[in-house]
Short mmCIF file of C-alpha atoms in Angstrom, two decimals:
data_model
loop_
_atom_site.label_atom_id
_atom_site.label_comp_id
_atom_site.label_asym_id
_atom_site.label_seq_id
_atom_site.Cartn_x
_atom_site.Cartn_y
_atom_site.Cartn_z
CA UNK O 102 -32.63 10.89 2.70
CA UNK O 103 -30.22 12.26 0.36
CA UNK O 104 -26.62 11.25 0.02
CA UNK O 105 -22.93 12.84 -1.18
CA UNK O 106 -19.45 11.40 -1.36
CA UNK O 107 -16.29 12.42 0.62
CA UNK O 108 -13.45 13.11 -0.84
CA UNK O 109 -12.36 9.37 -0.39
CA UNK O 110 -14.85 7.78 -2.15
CA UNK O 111 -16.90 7.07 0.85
CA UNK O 112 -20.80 7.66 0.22
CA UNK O 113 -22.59 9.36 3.59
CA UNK O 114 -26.02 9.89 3.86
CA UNK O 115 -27.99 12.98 5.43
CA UNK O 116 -30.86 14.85 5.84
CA UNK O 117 -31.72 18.37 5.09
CA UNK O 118 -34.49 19.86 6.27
CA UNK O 119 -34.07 23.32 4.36
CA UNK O 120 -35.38 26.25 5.65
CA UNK O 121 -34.11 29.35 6.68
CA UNK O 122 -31.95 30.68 9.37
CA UNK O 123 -28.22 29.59 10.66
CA UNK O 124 -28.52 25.15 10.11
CA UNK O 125 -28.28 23.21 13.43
CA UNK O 126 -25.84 20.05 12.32
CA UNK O 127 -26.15 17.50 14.80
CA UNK O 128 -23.82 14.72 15.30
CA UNK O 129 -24.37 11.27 16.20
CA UNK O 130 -22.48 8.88 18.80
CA UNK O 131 -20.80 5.98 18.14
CA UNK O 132 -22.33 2.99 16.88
CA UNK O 133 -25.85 4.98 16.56
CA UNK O 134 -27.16 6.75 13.49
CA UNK O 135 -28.56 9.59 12.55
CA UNK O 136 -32.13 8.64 14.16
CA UNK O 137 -31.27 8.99 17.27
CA UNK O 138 -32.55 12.26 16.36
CA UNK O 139 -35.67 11.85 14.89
CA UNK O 140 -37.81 14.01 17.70
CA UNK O 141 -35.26 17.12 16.77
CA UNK O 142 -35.48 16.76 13.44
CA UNK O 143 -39.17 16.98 12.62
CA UNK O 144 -39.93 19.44 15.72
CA UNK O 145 -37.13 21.45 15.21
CA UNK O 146 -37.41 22.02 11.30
CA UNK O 147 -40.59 24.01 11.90
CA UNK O 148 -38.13 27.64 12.97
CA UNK O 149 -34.76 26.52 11.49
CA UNK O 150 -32.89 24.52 9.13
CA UNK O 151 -31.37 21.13 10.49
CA UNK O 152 -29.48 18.37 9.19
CA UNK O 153 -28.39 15.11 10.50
CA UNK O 154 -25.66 12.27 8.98
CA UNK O 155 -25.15 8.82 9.33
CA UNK O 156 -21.03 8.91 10.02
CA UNK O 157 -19.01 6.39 7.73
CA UNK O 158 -19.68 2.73 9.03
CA UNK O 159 -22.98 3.94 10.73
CA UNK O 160 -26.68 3.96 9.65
CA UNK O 161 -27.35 3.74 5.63
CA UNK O 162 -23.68 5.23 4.97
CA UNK O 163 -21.63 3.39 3.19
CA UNK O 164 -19.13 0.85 5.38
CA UNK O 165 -15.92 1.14 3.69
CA UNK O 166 -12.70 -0.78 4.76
CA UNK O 167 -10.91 2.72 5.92
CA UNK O 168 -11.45 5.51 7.72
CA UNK O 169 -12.07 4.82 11.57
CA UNK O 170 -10.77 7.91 12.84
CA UNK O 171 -11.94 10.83 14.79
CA UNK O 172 -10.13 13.02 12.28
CA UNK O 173 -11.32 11.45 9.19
CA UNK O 174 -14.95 11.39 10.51
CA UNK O 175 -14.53 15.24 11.40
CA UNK O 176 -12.68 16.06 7.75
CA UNK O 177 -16.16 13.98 6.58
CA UNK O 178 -17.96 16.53 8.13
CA UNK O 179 -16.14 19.50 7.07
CA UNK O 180 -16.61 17.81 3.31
CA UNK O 181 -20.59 17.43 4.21
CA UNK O 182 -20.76 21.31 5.08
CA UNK O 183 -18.90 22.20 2.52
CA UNK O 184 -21.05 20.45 -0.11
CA UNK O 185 -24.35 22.12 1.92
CA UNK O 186 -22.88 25.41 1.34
CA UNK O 187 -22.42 26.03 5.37
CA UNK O 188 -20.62 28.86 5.78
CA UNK O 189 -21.64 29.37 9.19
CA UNK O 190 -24.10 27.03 11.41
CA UNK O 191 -24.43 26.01 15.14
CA UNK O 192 -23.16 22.74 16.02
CA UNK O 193 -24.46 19.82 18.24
CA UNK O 194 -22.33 16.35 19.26
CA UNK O 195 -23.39 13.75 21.19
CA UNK O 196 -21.16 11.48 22.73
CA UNK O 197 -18.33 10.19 20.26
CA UNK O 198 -20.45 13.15 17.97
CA UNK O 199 -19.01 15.91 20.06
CA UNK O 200 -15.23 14.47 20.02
CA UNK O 201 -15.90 15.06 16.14
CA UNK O 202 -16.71 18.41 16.59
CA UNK O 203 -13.91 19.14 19.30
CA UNK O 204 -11.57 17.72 16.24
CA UNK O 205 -13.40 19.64 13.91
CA UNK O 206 -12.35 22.60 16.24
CA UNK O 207 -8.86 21.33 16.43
CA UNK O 208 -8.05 21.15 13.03
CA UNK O 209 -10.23 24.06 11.07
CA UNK O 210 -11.04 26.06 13.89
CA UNK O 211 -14.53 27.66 14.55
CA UNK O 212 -14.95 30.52 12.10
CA UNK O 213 -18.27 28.47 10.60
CA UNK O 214 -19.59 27.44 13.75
CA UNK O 215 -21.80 30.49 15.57
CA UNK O 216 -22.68 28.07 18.70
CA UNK O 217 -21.72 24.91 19.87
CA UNK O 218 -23.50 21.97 22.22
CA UNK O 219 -21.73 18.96 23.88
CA UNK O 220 -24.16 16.00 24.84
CA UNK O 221 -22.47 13.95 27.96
CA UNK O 222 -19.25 13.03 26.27
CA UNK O 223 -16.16 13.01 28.81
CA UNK O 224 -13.25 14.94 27.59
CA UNK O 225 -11.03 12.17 28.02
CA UNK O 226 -12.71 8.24 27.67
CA UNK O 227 -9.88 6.10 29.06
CA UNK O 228 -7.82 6.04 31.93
CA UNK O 229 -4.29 6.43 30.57
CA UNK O 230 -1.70 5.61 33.33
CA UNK O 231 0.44 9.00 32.81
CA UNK O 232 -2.91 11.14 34.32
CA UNK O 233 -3.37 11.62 37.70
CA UNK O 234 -6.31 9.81 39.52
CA UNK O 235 -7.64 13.46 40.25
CA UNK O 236 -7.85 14.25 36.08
CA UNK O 237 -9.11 10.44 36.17
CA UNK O 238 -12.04 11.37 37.93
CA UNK O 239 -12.40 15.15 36.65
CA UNK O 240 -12.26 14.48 33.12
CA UNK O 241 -14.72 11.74 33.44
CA UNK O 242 -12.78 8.84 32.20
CA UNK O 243 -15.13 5.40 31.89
CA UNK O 244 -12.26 2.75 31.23
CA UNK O 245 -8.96 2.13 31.97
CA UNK O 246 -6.67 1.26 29.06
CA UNK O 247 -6.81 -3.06 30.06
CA UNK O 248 -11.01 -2.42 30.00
CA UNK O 249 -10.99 -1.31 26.39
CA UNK O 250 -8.77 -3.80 25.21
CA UNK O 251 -11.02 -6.40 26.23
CA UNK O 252 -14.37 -4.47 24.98
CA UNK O 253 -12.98 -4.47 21.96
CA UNK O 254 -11.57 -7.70 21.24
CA UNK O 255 -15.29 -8.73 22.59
CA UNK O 256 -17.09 -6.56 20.25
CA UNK O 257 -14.76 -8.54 17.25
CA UNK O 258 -14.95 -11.62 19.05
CA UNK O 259 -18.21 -14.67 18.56
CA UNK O 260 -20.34 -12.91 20.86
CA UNK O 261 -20.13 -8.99 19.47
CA UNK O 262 -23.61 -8.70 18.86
CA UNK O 263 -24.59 -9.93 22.42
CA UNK O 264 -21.58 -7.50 23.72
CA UNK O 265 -23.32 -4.55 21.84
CA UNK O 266 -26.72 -5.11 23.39
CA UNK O 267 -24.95 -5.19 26.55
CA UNK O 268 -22.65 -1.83 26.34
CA UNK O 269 -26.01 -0.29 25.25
CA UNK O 270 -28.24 -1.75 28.61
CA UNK O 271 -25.74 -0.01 30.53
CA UNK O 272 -26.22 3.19 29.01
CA UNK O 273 -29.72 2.95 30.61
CA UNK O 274 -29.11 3.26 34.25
CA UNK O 275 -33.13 3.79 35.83
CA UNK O 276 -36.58 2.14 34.60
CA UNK O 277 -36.47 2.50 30.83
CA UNK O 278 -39.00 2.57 28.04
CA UNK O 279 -38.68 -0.62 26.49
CA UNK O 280 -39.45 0.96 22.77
CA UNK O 281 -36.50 3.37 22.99
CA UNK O 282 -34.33 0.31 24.69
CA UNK O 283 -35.56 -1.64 21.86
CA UNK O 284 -35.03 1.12 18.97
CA UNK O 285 -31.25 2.37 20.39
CA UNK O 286 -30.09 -2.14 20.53
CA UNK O 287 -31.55 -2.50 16.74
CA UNK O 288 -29.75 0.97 15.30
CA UNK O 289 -26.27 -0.19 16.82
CA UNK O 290 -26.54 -3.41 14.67
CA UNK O 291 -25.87 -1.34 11.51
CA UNK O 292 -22.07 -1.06 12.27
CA UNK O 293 -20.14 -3.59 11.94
CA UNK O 294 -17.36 -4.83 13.87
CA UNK O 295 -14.66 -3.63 11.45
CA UNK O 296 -15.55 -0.84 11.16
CA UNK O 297 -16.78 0.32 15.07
CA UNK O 298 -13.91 -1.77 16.69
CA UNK O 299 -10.70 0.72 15.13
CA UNK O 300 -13.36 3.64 15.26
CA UNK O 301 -14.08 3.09 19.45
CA UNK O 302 -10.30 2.46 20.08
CA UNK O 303 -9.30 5.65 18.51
CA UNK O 304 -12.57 7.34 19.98
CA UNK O 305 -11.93 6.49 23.24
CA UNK O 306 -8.22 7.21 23.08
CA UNK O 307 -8.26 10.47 22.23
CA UNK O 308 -7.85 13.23 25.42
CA UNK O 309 -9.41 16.92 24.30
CA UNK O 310 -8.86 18.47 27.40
CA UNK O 311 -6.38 21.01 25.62
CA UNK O 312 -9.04 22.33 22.88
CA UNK O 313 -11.86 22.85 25.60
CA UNK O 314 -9.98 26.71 26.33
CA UNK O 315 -9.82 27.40 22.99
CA UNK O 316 -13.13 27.23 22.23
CA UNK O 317 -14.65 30.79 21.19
CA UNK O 318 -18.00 29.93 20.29
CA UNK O 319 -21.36 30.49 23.16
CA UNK O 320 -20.98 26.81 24.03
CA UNK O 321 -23.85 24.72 25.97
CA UNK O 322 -22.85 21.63 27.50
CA UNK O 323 -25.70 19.18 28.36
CA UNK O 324 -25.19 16.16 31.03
CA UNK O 325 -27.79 13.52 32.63
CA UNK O 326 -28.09 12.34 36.10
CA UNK O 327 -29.25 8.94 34.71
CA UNK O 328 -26.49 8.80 32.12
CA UNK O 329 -23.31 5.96 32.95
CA UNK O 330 -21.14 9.28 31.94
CA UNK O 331 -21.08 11.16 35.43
CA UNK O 332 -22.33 14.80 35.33
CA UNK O 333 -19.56 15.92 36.95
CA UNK O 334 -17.65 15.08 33.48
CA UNK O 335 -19.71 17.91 32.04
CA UNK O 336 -19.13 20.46 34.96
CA UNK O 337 -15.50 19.63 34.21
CA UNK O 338 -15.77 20.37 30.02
CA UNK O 339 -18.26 23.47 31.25
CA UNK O 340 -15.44 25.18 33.53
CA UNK O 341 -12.91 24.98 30.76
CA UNK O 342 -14.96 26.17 27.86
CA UNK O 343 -14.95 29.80 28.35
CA UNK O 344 -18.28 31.43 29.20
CA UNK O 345 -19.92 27.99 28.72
CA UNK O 346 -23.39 26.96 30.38
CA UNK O 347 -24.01 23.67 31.72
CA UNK O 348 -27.52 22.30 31.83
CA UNK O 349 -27.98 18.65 33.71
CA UNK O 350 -31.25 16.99 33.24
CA UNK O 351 -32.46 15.41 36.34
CA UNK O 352 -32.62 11.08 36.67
CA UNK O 353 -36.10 11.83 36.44
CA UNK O 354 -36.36 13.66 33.02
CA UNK O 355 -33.30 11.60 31.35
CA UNK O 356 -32.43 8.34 32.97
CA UNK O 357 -29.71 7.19 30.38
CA UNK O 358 -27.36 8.43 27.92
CA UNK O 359 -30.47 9.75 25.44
CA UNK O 360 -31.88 12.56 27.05
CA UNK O 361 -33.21 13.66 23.20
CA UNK O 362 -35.06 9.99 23.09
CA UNK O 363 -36.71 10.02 26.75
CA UNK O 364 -37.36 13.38 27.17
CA UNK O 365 -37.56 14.98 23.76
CA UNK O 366 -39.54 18.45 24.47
CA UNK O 367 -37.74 18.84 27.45
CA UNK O 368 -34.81 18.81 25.54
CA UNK O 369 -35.58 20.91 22.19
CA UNK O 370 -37.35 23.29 24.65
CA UNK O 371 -33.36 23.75 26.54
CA UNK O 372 -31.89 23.52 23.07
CA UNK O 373 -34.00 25.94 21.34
CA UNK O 374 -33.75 28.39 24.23
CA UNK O 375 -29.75 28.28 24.25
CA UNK O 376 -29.80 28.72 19.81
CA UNK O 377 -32.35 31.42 20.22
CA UNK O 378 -30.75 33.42 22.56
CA UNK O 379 -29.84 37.19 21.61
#
């Protein structure tokens, strides 16, 4: 584990596999770390160059009183790239990890990035009265604006760590492995309520349904019958991406929102075969 700081003072730690080849940065989602990826990271390394970060307020970076922003969290990662010496790599978000790339996009465009893969995140989280119950449902939207009011004043509240252990059960929607149950409830205790409160308000907030067409990159956009984030969410972010390829794991490969944890060489062998592609 190795560690820089951003230009705010705010210490993040990575790993960097080396290697040769274009570097695969994968992002995590919210309230995880940079674990989650564990299975990529050592199988991966062997043909390429990878490297994973714990995002401000997550994992063994530091948990500053600032900062819980998409955009600051995606100007963190342009900071970590920059101190790598990226000047071009493919790109990988899961969940709240791929609205930081989809910022990333927004603000510094895609020059650096040669390919890009979105891991069941809706384009739009929340249910904001002024769309239409038809981009509701099409865009994938999990909560309506009263719903994540209340999960987050419960996630501050007495009970937060009980409410964490419960947001991540429902991520699990089939018969589940009670070691990766066990490993994805103890990695979400490593961000606290200050910090992942603000950061899952603005999160889930955000709509990115405008930068989806101006995405220029060979994009691969990965959704899981067993996930709580409907696959048609994906089919959705795939149509709009131009020349994108969906992929959806069947319930009986990936059963929850961490097809990389259940499944892991079903899912290198799908990611390796999009990277490698001519």
């Amino acid at each position: 584990m190795e560690d820089f700081t951003t230009g705010d003072s705010v210490r993040l730690a990575y790993r960097d596999s080396g290697g040769e080849g274009t570097p695969l940065v994968m992002l995590h989602g919210w309230g995880q770390t940079q674990k989650m990826f564990r299975h990529q990271f050592e199988e991966l390394s062997t043909g390429r160059r990878v490297v994973t970060v714990d995002l401000r307020g997550h994992g063994r970076s530091a948990k500053p009183h600032h900062g819980y922003r998409i955009a600051r969290l995606s100007r963190d990662v342009l900071e970590l790239v920059d101190h790598l010496g990226l000047s071009a790599f493919d790109a990988l978000g899961w969940s709240m990890g791929a609205s930081v790339w989809w910022s990333f996009i927004d603000q510094y465009g895609t020059d650096r990035i040669r390919r890009l893969v979105i891991v069941d995140q809706p384009a739009a989280v929340a249910a904001v009265p002024w769309m239409t119950e038809a981009e509701q449902r099409e865009s994938g939207a999990i909560f309506d604006v009263a719903g994540l009011l209340d999960l987050g004043a419960a996630l501050a509240g007495p009970d937060g760590s009980r409410v964490r252990q419960d947001f991540v059960r429902s991520m699990f929607t089939g018969a589940t492995d009670p070691d990766v149950l066990a490993f994805v409830a103890d990695e979400i205790e490593s961000t606290p309520a200050y910090a992942g409160v603000p950061l899952l308000f603005d999160h889930c907030a955000q709509d990115w349904r405008d930068v989806l067409p101006r995405i220029d990159r060979p994009t691969l956009v990965l959704g899981c019958e067993g996930s709580h984030i409907d696959p048609h969410s994906q089919r959705f972010i795939a149509e709009r991406v131009p020349a994108a390829e969906l992929h959806v794991f069947p319930r009986e490969m990936a059963g929850s929102h961490f097809p990389f944890l259940e499944n892991p060489d079903e899912f290198n062998a799908v990611l390796e075969k999009f990277l490698t592609r001519t």
